Amino acid sequence: MNFIIRKDNQDIPQGYRKPNENIVIENYFSFDLNGDCNISKNEWMISFIKMLAKDIDSLEKEGPDSIMQKIEDLSNEFDYYDIDNNKYLELQEFKQIIENNLYISE
């Protein structure tokens, strides 16, 4: 499975679609590192930092401060989707992120 993260009004490439409920739930629990059925901001950041570490070559091409900008963007995104401001993403909040930003292909 491949995925893209949609940015602003970017066109969705042919063959990509929104993920189904099972994929949303599977991803939710992959971010829930301590198993408490919530995603804390720390779990959110750690999960993405692990993903970014796998793509260090792209980060290096973007410049020496690119990781810091991505971390700031991730923190801001978490705060934006944390509707109740409790510093945790519940499943519905996480689902909104996925539905608004992520597309997959088989």
Coordinates of N, CA and C in Angstrom, one line a residue:
M1 N 0.8 -1.2 0.0 CA 0.0 0.0 0.0 C 0.9 1.2 0.0
N2 N 0.5 2.2 -0.8 CA 1.2 3.5 -0.9 C 0.3 4.6 -0.4
F3 N 0.8 5.7 0.1 CA 0.0 6.7 0.6 C 0.6 8.1 0.2
I4 N -0.3 9.1 0.1 CA 0.2 10.5 0.0 C -0.6 11.3 1.0
I5 N 0.1 12.4 1.4 CA -0.5 13.3 2.3 C -0.9 14.5 1.4
R6 N -2.2 14.8 1.3 CA -2.7 15.9 0.5 C -2.3 17.3 1.1
K7 N -1.8 18.2 0.3 CA -1.5 19.5 0.8 C -2.4 20.5 0.1
D8 N -3.1 21.3 0.9 CA -4.0 22.4 0.4 C -4.9 21.8 -0.7
N9 N -4.9 22.4 -1.9 CA -5.8 22.1 -3.0 C -5.1 21.2 -4.0
Q10 N -4.1 20.4 -3.6 CA -3.4 19.5 -4.5 C -4.3 18.5 -5.1
D11 N -4.2 18.2 -6.4 CA -5.0 17.2 -7.0 C -4.6 15.8 -6.5
I12 N -5.6 15.0 -6.4 CA -5.4 13.6 -5.9 C -5.0 12.7 -7.2
P13 N -3.9 12.1 -7.2 CA -3.5 11.3 -8.3 C -4.5 10.1 -8.6
Q14 N -4.6 9.8 -9.8 CA -5.5 8.7 -10.2 C -5.0 7.4 -9.5
G15 N -6.0 6.6 -9.0 CA -5.7 5.4 -8.3 C -5.6 5.5 -6.8
Y16 N -5.7 6.7 -6.3 CA -5.6 7.0 -4.8 C -7.1 7.2 -4.3
R17 N -7.3 6.9 -3.1 CA -8.6 7.0 -2.4 C -8.5 7.3 -1.0
K18 N -9.5 7.7 -0.3 CA -9.5 7.9 1.1 C -9.5 6.5 1.8
P19 N -8.8 6.4 2.9 CA -8.7 5.1 3.6 C -10.1 4.7 4.2
N20 N -10.3 3.4 4.3 CA -11.5 3.0 4.9 C -11.4 3.0 6.5
E21 N -12.5 2.7 7.2 CA -12.5 2.7 8.6 C -11.5 1.8 9.3
N22 N -11.3 0.6 8.7 CA -10.3 -0.3 9.2 C -8.9 0.2 9.2
I23 N -8.5 0.9 8.1 CA -7.2 1.5 8.0 C -7.1 2.6 9.0
V24 N -8.1 3.4 9.2 CA -8.1 4.5 10.2 C -7.8 4.0 11.6
I25 N -8.6 2.9 12.0 CA -8.4 2.3 13.3 C -7.0 1.7 13.5
E26 N -6.6 1.0 12.4 CA -5.3 0.3 12.5 C -4.2 1.4 12.7
N27 N -4.2 2.5 12.0 CA -3.3 3.5 12.2 C -3.4 4.2 13.5
Y28 N -4.6 4.4 14.0 CA -4.8 5.0 15.3 C -4.0 4.3 16.4
F29 N -4.2 3.0 16.4 CA -3.6 2.2 17.4 C -2.1 2.0 17.2
S30 N -1.6 2.3 16.0 CA -0.1 2.2 15.7 C 0.5 3.5 16.3
F31 N -0.3 4.6 16.5 CA 0.2 5.8 17.1 C 0.1 5.7 18.6
D32 N -0.8 5.0 19.1 CA -1.1 4.8 20.6 C 0.0 3.9 21.2
L33 N 1.1 4.4 21.4 CA 2.3 3.7 21.8 C 2.2 3.0 23.2
N34 N 1.4 3.6 24.1 CA 1.3 3.0 25.4 C 0.0 2.2 25.6
G35 N -0.9 2.2 24.6 CA -2.1 1.3 24.6 C -3.2 1.8 25.5
D36 N -3.3 3.1 25.7 CA -4.4 3.7 26.6 C -5.6 4.2 25.7
C37 N -5.6 3.9 24.5 CA -6.7 4.2 23.5 C -6.8 5.7 23.3
N38 N -5.7 6.4 23.5 CA -5.6 7.9 23.2 C -4.2 8.1 22.6
I39 N -4.1 9.1 21.8 CA -2.8 9.5 21.3 C -2.4 10.8 21.9
S40 N -1.4 10.7 22.7 CA -0.9 12.0 23.4 C 0.0 12.7 22.4
K41 N 0.2 14.0 22.7 CA 1.1 14.7 21.8 C 2.5 14.1 21.7
N42 N 3.0 13.6 22.8 CA 4.3 12.9 22.8 C 4.2 11.7 21.8
E43 N 3.2 10.9 21.9 CA 3.1 9.7 21.0 C 3.0 10.2 19.6
W44 N 2.3 11.2 19.3 CA 2.1 11.8 18.0 C 3.5 12.2 17.4
M45 N 4.2 12.9 18.2 CA 5.5 13.5 17.7 C 6.5 12.3 17.5
I46 N 6.6 11.4 18.5 CA 7.5 10.3 18.4 C 7.2 9.4 17.1
S47 N 6.0 9.2 16.9 CA 5.6 8.3 15.7 C 6.0 9.0 14.4
F48 N 5.8 10.3 14.3 CA 6.2 11.0 13.1 C 7.8 11.1 13.0
I49 N 8.4 11.4 14.1 CA 9.9 11.5 14.1 C 10.5 10.2 13.6
K50 N 9.9 9.0 14.0 CA 10.4 7.7 13.5 C 10.2 7.6 12.0
M51 N 9.1 8.1 11.5 CA 8.8 8.1 10.1 C 9.8 9.0 9.3
L52 N 10.0 10.2 9.9 CA 10.9 11.1 9.2 C 12.4 10.6 9.2
A53 N 12.7 9.9 10.3 CA 14.1 9.3 10.3 C 14.4 8.4 9.2
K54 N 13.3 7.7 8.7 CA 13.5 6.8 7.6 C 13.7 7.5 6.3
D55 N 13.5 8.8 6.2 CA 13.6 9.6 5.0 C 14.6 10.7 5.2
I56 N 15.7 10.4 5.9 CA 16.7 11.4 6.2 C 17.3 12.0 4.9
D57 N 17.4 11.2 3.8 CA 18.0 11.8 2.6 C 17.1 12.9 2.1
S58 N 15.8 12.8 2.1 CA 15.0 13.9 1.7 C 15.1 15.1 2.6
L59 N 15.2 14.8 3.9 CA 15.3 15.9 4.8 C 16.6 16.7 4.6
E60 N 17.7 16.0 4.3 CA 19.0 16.6 4.1 C 18.9 17.5 2.8
K61 N 18.2 17.0 1.8 CA 18.1 17.8 0.6 C 17.3 19.1 0.8
E62 N 16.4 19.1 1.8 CA 15.6 20.3 2.1 C 16.3 21.3 2.9
G63 N 17.4 20.9 3.6 CA 18.2 21.9 4.3 C 18.4 21.5 5.7
P64 N 19.4 22.1 6.4 CA 19.7 21.7 7.8 C 18.7 21.9 8.8
D65 N 17.7 22.8 8.6 CA 16.7 23.1 9.6 C 15.3 22.5 9.2
S66 N 15.3 21.6 8.2 CA 14.0 21.1 7.7 C 13.3 20.2 8.8
I67 N 14.0 19.5 9.6 CA 13.4 18.6 10.6 C 12.7 19.5 11.6
M68 N 13.3 20.6 12.0 CA 12.7 21.5 13.0 C 11.4 22.1 12.5
Q69 N 11.4 22.5 11.2 CA 10.2 23.0 10.6 C 9.1 21.9 10.6
K70 N 9.4 20.7 10.2 CA 8.4 19.6 10.2 C 7.9 19.3 11.6
I71 N 8.8 19.4 12.6 CA 8.3 19.1 14.0 C 7.4 20.2 14.4
E72 N 7.7 21.5 14.1 CA 6.8 22.6 14.4 C 5.4 22.4 13.7
D73 N 5.5 22.0 12.4 CA 4.2 21.8 11.7 C 3.4 20.7 12.3
L74 N 4.1 19.6 12.7 CA 3.4 18.5 13.3 C 2.7 18.9 14.7
S75 N 3.4 19.6 15.4 CA 2.9 20.1 16.7 C 1.7 21.0 16.5
N76 N 1.8 21.9 15.5 CA 0.6 22.8 15.2 C -0.6 22.0 14.7
E77 N -0.3 20.9 13.9 CA -1.4 20.1 13.3 C -2.1 19.4 14.5
F78 N -1.3 18.8 15.4 CA -1.9 18.2 16.6 C -2.8 19.1 17.3
D79 N -2.3 20.3 17.6 CA -3.1 21.3 18.3 C -4.4 21.7 17.6
Y80 N -4.3 21.8 16.2 CA -5.5 22.1 15.4 C -6.6 21.0 15.5
Y81 N -6.2 19.8 15.5 CA -7.1 18.7 15.5 C -7.6 18.3 16.9
D82 N -6.9 18.7 17.9 CA -7.2 18.4 19.3 C -8.4 19.3 19.7
I83 N -9.6 19.0 19.2 CA -10.7 19.9 19.3 C -11.1 20.3 20.7
D84 N -11.0 19.3 21.6 CA -11.3 19.6 23.0 C -10.1 20.1 23.9
N85 N -9.0 20.3 23.2 CA -7.8 20.8 23.8 C -7.3 20.1 25.1
N86 N -7.5 18.7 25.1 CA -7.1 18.0 26.2 C -5.7 17.3 26.1
K87 N -5.0 17.7 25.0 CA -3.6 17.2 24.7 C -3.6 15.7 24.3
Y88 N -4.8 15.2 23.9 CA -4.9 13.8 23.4 C -5.8 13.8 22.2
L89 N -5.5 13.0 21.2 CA -6.3 12.8 20.1 C -7.2 11.5 20.3
E90 N -8.5 11.7 20.4 CA -9.3 10.5 20.5 C -9.6 10.1 19.0
L91 N -10.2 8.9 18.9 CA -10.4 8.3 17.6 C -11.1 9.2 16.6
Q92 N -12.1 9.9 17.0 CA -12.8 10.8 16.1 C -11.9 12.0 15.6
E93 N -11.1 12.5 16.5 CA -10.2 13.6 16.1 C -9.2 13.1 15.1
F94 N -8.6 11.9 15.4 CA -7.6 11.3 14.5 C -8.3 11.0 13.2
K95 N -9.5 10.5 13.2 CA -10.2 10.1 12.0 C -10.3 11.4 11.1
Q96 N -10.6 12.5 11.7 CA -10.7 13.7 10.9 C -9.4 14.1 10.2
I97 N -8.3 13.9 10.9 CA -7.0 14.1 10.3 C -6.8 13.2 9.0
I98 N -7.1 12.0 9.2 CA -6.9 11.0 8.1 C -7.8 11.4 7.0
E99 N -9.1 11.6 7.3 CA -10.0 11.9 6.2 C -9.7 13.2 5.5
N100 N -9.1 14.2 6.1 CA -8.8 15.4 5.5 C -7.5 15.5 4.8
N101 N -6.6 14.5 5.1 CA -5.2 14.6 4.5 C -4.6 13.4 3.9
L102 N -5.1 12.2 4.1 CA -4.4 11.0 3.7 C -5.2 10.3 2.6
Y103 N -4.5 9.9 1.5 CA -5.0 9.1 0.4 C -4.1 7.9 0.2
I104 N -4.7 6.8 -0.1 CA -4.0 5.5 -0.3 C -4.2 4.9 -1.6
S105 N -3.3 4.0 -2.0 CA -3.5 3.2 -3.2 C -3.1 1.8 -2.8
E106 N -3.6 0.8 -3.5 CA -3.3 -0.6 -3.3 C -2.1 -1.0 -4.1

